[in-house]
Coordinates of C-alpha atoms in Angstrom, one line a residue:
X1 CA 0.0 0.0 0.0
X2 CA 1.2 3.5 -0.3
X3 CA 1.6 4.7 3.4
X4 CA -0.2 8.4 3.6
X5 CA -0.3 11.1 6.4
X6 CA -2.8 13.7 6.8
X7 CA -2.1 16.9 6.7
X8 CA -4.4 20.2 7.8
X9 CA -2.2 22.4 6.2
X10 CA 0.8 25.4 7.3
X11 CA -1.7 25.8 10.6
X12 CA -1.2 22.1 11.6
X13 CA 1.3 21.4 14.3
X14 CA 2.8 18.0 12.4
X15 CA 4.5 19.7 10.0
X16 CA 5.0 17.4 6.2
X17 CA 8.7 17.0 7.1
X18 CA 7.4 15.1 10.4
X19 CA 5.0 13.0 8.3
X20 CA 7.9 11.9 5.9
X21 CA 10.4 11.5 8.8
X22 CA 7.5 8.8 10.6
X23 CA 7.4 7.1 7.1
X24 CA 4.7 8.7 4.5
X25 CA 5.4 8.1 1.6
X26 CA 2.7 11.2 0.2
X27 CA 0.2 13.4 2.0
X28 CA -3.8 13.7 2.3
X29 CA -5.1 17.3 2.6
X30 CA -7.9 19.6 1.8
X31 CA -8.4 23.2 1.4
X32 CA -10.4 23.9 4.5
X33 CA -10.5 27.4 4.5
X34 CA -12.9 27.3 1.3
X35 CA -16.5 27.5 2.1
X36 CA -18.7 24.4 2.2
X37 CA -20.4 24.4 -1.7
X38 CA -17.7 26.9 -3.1
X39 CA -15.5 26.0 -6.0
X40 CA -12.1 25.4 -5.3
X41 CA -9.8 28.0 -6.8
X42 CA -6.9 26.9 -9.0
X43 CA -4.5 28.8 -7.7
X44 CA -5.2 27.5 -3.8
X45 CA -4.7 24.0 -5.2
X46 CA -1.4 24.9 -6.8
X47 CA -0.7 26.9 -3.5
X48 CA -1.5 23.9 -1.3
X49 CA 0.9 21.4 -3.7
X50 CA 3.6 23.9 -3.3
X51 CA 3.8 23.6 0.3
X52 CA 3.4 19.8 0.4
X53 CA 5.9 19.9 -2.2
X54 CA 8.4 22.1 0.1
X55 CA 8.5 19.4 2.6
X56 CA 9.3 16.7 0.3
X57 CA 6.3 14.8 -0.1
X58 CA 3.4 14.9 -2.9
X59 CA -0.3 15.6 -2.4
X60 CA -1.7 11.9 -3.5
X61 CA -5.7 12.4 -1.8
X62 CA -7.9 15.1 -1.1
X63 CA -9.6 14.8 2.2
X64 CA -12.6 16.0 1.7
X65 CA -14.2 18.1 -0.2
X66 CA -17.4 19.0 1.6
X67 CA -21.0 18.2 0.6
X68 CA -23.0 20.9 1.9
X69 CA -26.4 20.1 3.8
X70 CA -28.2 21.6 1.0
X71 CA -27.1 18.8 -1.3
X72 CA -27.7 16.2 1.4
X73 CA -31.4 17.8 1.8
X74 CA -32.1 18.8 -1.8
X75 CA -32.8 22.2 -1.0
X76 CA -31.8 25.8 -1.5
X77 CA -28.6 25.9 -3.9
X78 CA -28.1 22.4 -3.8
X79 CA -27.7 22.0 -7.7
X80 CA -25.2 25.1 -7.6
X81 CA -23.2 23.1 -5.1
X82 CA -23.6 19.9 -7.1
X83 CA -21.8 21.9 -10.5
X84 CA -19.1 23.3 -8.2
X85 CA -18.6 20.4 -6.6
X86 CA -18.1 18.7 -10.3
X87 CA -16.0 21.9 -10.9
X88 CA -13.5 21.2 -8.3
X89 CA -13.1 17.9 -9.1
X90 CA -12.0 18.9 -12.8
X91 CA -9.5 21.6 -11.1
X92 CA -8.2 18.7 -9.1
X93 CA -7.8 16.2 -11.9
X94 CA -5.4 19.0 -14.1
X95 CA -3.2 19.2 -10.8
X96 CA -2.7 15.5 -10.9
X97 CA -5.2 14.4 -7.7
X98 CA -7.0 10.8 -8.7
X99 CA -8.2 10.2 -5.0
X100 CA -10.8 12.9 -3.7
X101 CA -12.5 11.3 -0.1
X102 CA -15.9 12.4 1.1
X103 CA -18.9 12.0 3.9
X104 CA -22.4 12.2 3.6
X105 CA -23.0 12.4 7.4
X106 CA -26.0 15.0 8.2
X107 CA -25.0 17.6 9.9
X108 CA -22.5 16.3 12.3
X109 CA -18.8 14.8 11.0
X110 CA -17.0 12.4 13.1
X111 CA -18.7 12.9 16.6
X112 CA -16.7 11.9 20.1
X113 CA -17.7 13.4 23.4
X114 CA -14.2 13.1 24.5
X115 CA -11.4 14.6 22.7
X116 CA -8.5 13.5 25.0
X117 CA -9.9 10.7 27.3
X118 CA -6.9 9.1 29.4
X119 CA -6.4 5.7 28.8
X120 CA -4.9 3.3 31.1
X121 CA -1.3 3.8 30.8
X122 CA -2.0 7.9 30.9
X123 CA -2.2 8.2 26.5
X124 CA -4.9 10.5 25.7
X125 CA -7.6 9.3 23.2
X126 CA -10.8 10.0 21.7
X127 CA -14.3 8.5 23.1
X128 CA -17.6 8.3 22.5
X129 CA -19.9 8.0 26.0
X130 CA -23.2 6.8 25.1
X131 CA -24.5 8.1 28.4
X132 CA -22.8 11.9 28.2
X133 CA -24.1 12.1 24.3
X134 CA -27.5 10.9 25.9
X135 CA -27.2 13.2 28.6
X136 CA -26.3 16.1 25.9
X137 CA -29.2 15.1 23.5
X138 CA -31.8 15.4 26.2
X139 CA -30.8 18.0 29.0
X140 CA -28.2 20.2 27.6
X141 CA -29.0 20.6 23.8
X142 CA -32.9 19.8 25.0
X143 CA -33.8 18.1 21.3
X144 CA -37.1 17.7 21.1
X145 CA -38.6 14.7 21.8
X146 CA -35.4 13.2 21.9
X147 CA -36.2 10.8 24.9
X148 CA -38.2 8.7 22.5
X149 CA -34.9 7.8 20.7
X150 CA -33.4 6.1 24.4
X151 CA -34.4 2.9 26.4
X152 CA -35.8 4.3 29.7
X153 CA -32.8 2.7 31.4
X154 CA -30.7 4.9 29.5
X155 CA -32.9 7.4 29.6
X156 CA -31.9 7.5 33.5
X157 CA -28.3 6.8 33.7
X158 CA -28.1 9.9 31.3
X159 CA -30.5 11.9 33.9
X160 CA -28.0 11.1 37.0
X161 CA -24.9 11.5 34.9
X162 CA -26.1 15.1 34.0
X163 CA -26.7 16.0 37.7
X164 CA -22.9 15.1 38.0
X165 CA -22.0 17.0 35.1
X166 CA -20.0 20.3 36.7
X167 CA -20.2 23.2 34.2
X168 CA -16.9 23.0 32.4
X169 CA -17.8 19.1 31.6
X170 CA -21.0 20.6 29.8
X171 CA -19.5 23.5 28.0
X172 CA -16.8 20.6 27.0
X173 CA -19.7 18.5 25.4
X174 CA -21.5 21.1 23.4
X175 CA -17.8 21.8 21.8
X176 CA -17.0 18.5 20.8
X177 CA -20.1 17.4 19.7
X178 CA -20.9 20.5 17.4
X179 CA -17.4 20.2 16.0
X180 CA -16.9 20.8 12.4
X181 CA -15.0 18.8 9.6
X182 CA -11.5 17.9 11.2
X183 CA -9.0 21.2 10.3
X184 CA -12.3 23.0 10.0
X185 CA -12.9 26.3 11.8
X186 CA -16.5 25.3 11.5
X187 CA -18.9 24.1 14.6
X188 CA -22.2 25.0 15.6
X189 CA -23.5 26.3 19.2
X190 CA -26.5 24.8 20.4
X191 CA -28.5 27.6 18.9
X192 CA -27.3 26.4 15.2
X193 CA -27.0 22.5 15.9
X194 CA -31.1 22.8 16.5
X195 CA -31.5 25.0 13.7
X196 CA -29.5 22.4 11.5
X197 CA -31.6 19.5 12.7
X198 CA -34.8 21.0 11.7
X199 CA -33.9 21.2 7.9
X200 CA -33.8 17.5 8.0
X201 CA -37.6 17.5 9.1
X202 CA -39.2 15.2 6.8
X203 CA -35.8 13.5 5.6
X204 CA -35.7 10.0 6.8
X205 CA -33.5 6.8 5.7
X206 CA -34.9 6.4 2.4
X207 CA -35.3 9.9 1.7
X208 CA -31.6 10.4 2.3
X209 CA -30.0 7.2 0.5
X210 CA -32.4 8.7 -2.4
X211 CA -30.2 11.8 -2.5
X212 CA -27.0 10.3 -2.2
X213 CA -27.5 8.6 -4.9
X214 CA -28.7 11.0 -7.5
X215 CA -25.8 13.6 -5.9
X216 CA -23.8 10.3 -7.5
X217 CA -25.4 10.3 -10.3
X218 CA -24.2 13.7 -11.3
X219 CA -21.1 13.7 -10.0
X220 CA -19.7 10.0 -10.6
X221 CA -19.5 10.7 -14.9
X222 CA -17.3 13.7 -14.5
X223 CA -15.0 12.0 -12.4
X224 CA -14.7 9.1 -14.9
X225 CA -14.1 11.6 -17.5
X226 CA -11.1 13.3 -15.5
X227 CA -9.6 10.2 -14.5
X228 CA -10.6 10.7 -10.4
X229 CA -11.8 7.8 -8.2
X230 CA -14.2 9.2 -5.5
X231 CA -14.5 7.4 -2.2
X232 CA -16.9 7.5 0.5
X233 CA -16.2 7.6 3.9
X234 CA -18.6 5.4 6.4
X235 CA -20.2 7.2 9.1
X236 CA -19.0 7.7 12.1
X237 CA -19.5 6.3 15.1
X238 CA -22.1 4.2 12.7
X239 CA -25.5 4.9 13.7
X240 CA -28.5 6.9 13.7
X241 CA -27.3 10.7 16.3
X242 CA -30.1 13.3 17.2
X243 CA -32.9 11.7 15.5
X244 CA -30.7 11.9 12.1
X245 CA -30.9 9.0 9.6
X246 CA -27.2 7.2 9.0
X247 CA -26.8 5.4 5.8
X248 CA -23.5 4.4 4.9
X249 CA -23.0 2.2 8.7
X250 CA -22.8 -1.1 7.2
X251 CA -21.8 -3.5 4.8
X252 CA -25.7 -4.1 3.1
X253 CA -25.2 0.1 2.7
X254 CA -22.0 0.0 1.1
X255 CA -23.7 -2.4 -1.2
X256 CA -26.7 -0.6 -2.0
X257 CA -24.6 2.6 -3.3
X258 CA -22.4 0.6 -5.1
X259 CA -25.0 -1.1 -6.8
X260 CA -27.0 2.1 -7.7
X261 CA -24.1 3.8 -9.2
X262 CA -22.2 0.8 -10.2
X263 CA -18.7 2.4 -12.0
X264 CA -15.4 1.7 -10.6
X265 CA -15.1 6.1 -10.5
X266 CA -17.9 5.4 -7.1
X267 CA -16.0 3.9 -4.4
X268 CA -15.1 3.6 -0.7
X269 CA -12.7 4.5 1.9
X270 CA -12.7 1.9 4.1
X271 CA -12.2 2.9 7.5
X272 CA -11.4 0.2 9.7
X273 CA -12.2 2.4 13.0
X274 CA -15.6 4.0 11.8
X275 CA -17.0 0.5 10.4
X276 CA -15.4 -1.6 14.1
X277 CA -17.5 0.6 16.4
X278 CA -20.0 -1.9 15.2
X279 CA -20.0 -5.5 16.4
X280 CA -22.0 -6.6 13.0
X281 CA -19.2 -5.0 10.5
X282 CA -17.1 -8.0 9.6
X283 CA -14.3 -6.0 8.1
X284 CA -12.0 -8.7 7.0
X285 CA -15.1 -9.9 4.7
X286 CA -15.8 -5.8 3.7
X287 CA -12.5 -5.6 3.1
X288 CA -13.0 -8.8 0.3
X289 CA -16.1 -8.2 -0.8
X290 CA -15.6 -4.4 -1.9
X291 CA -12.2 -4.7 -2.6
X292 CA -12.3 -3.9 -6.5
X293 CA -14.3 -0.4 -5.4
X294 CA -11.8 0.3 -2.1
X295 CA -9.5 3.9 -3.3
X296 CA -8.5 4.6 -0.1
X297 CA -8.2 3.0 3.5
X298 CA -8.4 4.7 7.5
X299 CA -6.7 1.8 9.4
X300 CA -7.4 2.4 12.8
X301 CA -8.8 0.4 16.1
X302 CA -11.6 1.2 18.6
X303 CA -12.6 -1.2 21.7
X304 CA -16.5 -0.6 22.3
X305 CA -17.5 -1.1 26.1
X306 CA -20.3 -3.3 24.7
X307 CA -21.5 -5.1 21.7
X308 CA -25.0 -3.5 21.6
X309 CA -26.0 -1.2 19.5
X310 CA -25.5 2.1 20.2
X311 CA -22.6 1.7 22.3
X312 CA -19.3 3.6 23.9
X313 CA -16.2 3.4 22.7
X314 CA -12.3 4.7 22.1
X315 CA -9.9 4.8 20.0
X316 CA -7.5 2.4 21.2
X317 CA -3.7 1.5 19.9
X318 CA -3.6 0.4 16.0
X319 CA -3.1 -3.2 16.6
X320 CA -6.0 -3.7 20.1
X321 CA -9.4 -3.3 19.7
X322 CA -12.0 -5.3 18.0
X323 CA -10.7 -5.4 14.5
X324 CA -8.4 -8.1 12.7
X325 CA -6.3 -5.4 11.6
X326 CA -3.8 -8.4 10.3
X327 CA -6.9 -10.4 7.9
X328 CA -7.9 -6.4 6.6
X329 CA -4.4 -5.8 5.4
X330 CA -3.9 -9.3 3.8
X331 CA -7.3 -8.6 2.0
X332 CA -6.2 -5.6 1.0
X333 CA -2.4 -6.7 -0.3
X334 CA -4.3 -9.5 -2.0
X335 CA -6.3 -6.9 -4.1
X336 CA -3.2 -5.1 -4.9
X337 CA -1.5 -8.0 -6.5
X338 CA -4.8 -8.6 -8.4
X339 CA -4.7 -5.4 -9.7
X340 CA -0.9 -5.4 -10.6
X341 CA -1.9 -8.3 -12.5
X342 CA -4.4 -6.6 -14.5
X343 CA -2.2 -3.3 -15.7
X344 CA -3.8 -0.8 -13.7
X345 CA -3.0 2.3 -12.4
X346 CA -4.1 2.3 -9.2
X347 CA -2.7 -0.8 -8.1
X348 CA -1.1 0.6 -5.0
X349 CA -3.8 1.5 -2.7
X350 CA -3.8 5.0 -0.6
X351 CA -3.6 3.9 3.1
X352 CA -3.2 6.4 6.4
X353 CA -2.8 5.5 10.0
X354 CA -6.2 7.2 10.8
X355 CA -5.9 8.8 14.3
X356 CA -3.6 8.1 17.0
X357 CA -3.4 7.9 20.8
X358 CA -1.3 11.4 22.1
X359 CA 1.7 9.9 24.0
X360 CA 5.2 11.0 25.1
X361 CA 5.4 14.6 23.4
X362 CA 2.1 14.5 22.0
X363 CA 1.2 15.2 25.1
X364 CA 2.5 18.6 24.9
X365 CA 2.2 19.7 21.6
X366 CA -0.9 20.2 21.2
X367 CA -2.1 19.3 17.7
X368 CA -5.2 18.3 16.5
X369 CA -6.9 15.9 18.4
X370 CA -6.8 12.1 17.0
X371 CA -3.9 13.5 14.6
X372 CA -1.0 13.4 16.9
X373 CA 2.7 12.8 15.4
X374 CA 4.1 10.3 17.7
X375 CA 0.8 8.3 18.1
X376 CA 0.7 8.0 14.2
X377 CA 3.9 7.1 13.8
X378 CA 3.5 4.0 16.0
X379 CA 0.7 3.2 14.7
X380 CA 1.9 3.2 10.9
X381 CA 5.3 1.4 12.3
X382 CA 2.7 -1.3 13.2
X383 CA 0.9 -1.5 10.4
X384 CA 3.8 -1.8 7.8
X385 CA 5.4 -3.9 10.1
X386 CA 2.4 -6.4 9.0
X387 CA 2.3 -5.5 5.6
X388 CA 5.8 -6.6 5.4
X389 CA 5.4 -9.7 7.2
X390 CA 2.3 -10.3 5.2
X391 CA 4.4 -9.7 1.3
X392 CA 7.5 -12.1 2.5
X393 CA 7.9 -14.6 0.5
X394 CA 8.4 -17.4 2.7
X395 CA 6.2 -16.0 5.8
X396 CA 4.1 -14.0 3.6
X397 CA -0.2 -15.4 2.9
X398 CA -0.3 -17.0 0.1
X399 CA -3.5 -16.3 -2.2

C-alpha cells in the first residue's frame, strides 16, 4: 500500500517534514479554509501542492471536499453546489489528484464526546460516552422529543450522569459534539445545531440514501471523464445521532450505493475504526467483498464497552481493539496484486494511519486531536510492520 499522512495544512502542528520523517510516503489534505459548496480556486490548489511539495512529499488524496447540507437535503442551492462540486473535481484532476474522499453524514462529521480521554497507561484518546451524548441530547442541547430515541434505562443513567455533570464538563460536550470537519474552523452552538436538525424534518432513511444517490449520479460521470476515483467515507461512530438517519454504517449500505451507481469512478474509503465501532461489521469480509471499489483506506482500532447497538467506545492502539487489523491488510495486499496483474494504475492503494493515541510529546504539543505525530507514527510502524510480514515470500499469505 502507499503509506499516507494527513495533513491540515501550514496551521497544523505536524509539519509534512514530520509525516515523511514517521514514514509517509505522500500526503492527504484539503483546502479547509474554502466555504462548504464553493469551488475550489486553481490557484489555492497549486498553493496547497507547493507547500506539500516544500517538505518533500506529494499531495496523492484530497480529504474531503465537503458536501454541503443543502445537497444532502435537496434544497436551496443544492444544484449550484452539485456543478461546483463537479468543478472542483476537474480543477483537481489537471493538478494531478486521482483520490478525492468524502462524507455524507448530516450535519454532524466524526462525533466523540471526549477529545483526549486518558487511557490506562496515561495516552490520551478520543471517546464516544453513550450516556454523556444521551445526557447532551436530552438535557443540555434539550432536542425535542429526543427521549423517545433512548431505552428508559438509558434514559436515567443519562439523567444522573447530568446532575454530576459540573459546568466546564457541559461546555466541553457542546464543543466537541458541534465540532466541524477535522481542520475546520466550523462548529455549531447549540442555537445552530437545532436550527441544522430542523432542515432534516421530513428526511428520513430512504429519503436520504435517495439523495445520495442522485448527488452520484451527477457527479460519478465527471469523475470518470477526468480520470478521479471518489471514495466514500462510512459514518461515524455508525448509527443513527439526534434523530438523524445514518446510511453508509454497514456492509448491506456499502452495497446498496455501489450497486445504484455501479462504476469503478464510485468507491469507498474503508475505515477500519468507523465501520469496528459496530460489532456486525465483519471487516476482513468488507474488506474482500468491496475490494475492486476500495481507493483509499483509515486503518485504525476502537474497543466498544459493549456489543450492543449504540454503544461507547475509544480509539485504542492500532493493533487492540475489535478489529483483525492483520486479515484487513492481507485482504487488501491480495487486491493489490490482483490489480498489478491486470495493468492498472491504481494498483497501490492509498492507506493512512487514521488517528492516534497522544503519547510521550504528544502530550505537549498540542495538535489536532486524534492527529498526533508520535501516536501515528506508532501506529503506521505497526501496520507496515504487517504488511511486510504479510508480502515475504516465505512468511508471507499466500493467495
Amino acid at each position: 500500500m502507499k503509506h499516507t499522512w494527513r495533513w491540515f495544512g501550514p496551521i497544523d502542528k505536524v509539519s509534512v517534514r514530520d509525516a515523511a520523517q514517521a514514514g509517509a510516503e505522500g500526503i492527504v489534505s484539503a483546502l479547509h479554509h474554502i466555504p462548504t459548496g464553493a469551488v475550489w480556486p486553481a490557484d489555492e490548489i497549486e498553493k496547497r501542492h507547493a507547500e506539500i511539495k516544500a517538505g518533500g512529499l506529494y499531495w496523492d488524496v484530497v480529504e474531503s471536499v465537503p458536501v454541503s447540507e443543502e445537497i444532502k437535503t435537496q434544497t436551496g442551492d443544492w444544484r449550484t453546489h452539485v456543478a461546483n462540486w463537479q468543478e472542483s473535481l476537474r480543477r483537481l484532476s489537471q493538478s494531478g489528484i486521482r483520490t478525492v474522499c468524502y462524507n455524507f453524514m448530516p450535519v454532524l462529521d466524526w462525533t466523540r464526546t471526549d477529545l483526549r480521554w486518558e487511557t490506562r497507561h496515561g495516552a490520551k484518546a478520543m471517546r464516544f460516552d453513550l450516556t454523556d451524548f444521551v445526557a447532551f441530547d436530552i438535557h443540555i442541547l434539550k432536542r425535542p422529543d429526543a427521549a423517545a430515541d433512548y431505552p428508559e434505562a438509558l434514559q436515567d443513567k443519562a439523567a444522573r450522569r447530568f446532575s454530576e455533570l459540573a459546568d466546564d464538563r457541559i461546555a466541553a460536550l457542546g464543543r466537541n459534539i458541534g465540532a466541524g470537519l477535522p481542520g475546520s474552523a466550523d462548529g455549531y452552538s447549540l442555537d445552530q445545531l437545532l436550527e441544522k436538525l430542523r432542515t432534516y424534518h421530513g428526511i428520513n432513511r430512504e429519503k436520504l440514501q435517495s439523495n445520495l444517490v442522485d448527488f452520484l449520479s451527477q457527479v460519478v460521470p465527471v469523475a470518470e471523464q477526468v480520470g478521479i476515483n471518489i471514495c466514500a467515507h462510512p459514518d461515524d461512530p455508525p448509527w443513527p445521532l439526534l434523530g438523524l438517519p445514518r446510511i453508509l454504517s454497514t456492509e448491506d449500505d456499502y452495497a446498496h450505493m455501489l450497486k445504484a451507481v455501479d462504476s469503478r469512478a464510485n468507491g469507498v474509503t474503508l475505515c477500519s475504526g468507523s465501520l469496528g465501532a459496530r460489532a456486525d461489521n465483519d471487516l476482513p469480509r468488507i474488506a474482500e467483498r468491496f475490494a475492486d471499489r476500495i481507493h483509499f483506506v483509515h486503518l485504525r482500532n476502537v474497543t466498544r464497552d459493549e456489543d450492543s447497538l449504540p454503544c461507547s467506545f475509544f480509539e485504542d492502539e492500532h493493533l487492540e481493539g475489535g478489529t483483525d487489523m492483520v486479515a484487513v491488510i492481507a485482504a487488501l495486499l491480495k487486491e493489490e496484486k490482483r490489480r498489478h496483474r491486470e495493468g492498472r494504475e491504481d494498483h497501490r492503494i492509498a492507506m493512512r494511519p487514521d488517528h492516534g493515541q497522544e503519547i510521550l510529546d504528544d502530550l505537549t504539543r498540542g495538535a489536532q486531536p486524534g492527529y498526533p505525530a508520535i501516536g501515528r507514527l506508532k501506529g503506521l510502524a505497526e501496520l507496515r510492520g504487517i504488511e511486510r510480514a504479510l508480502s515475504h515470500p516465505e512468511f508471507g499469505a499466500r493467495e
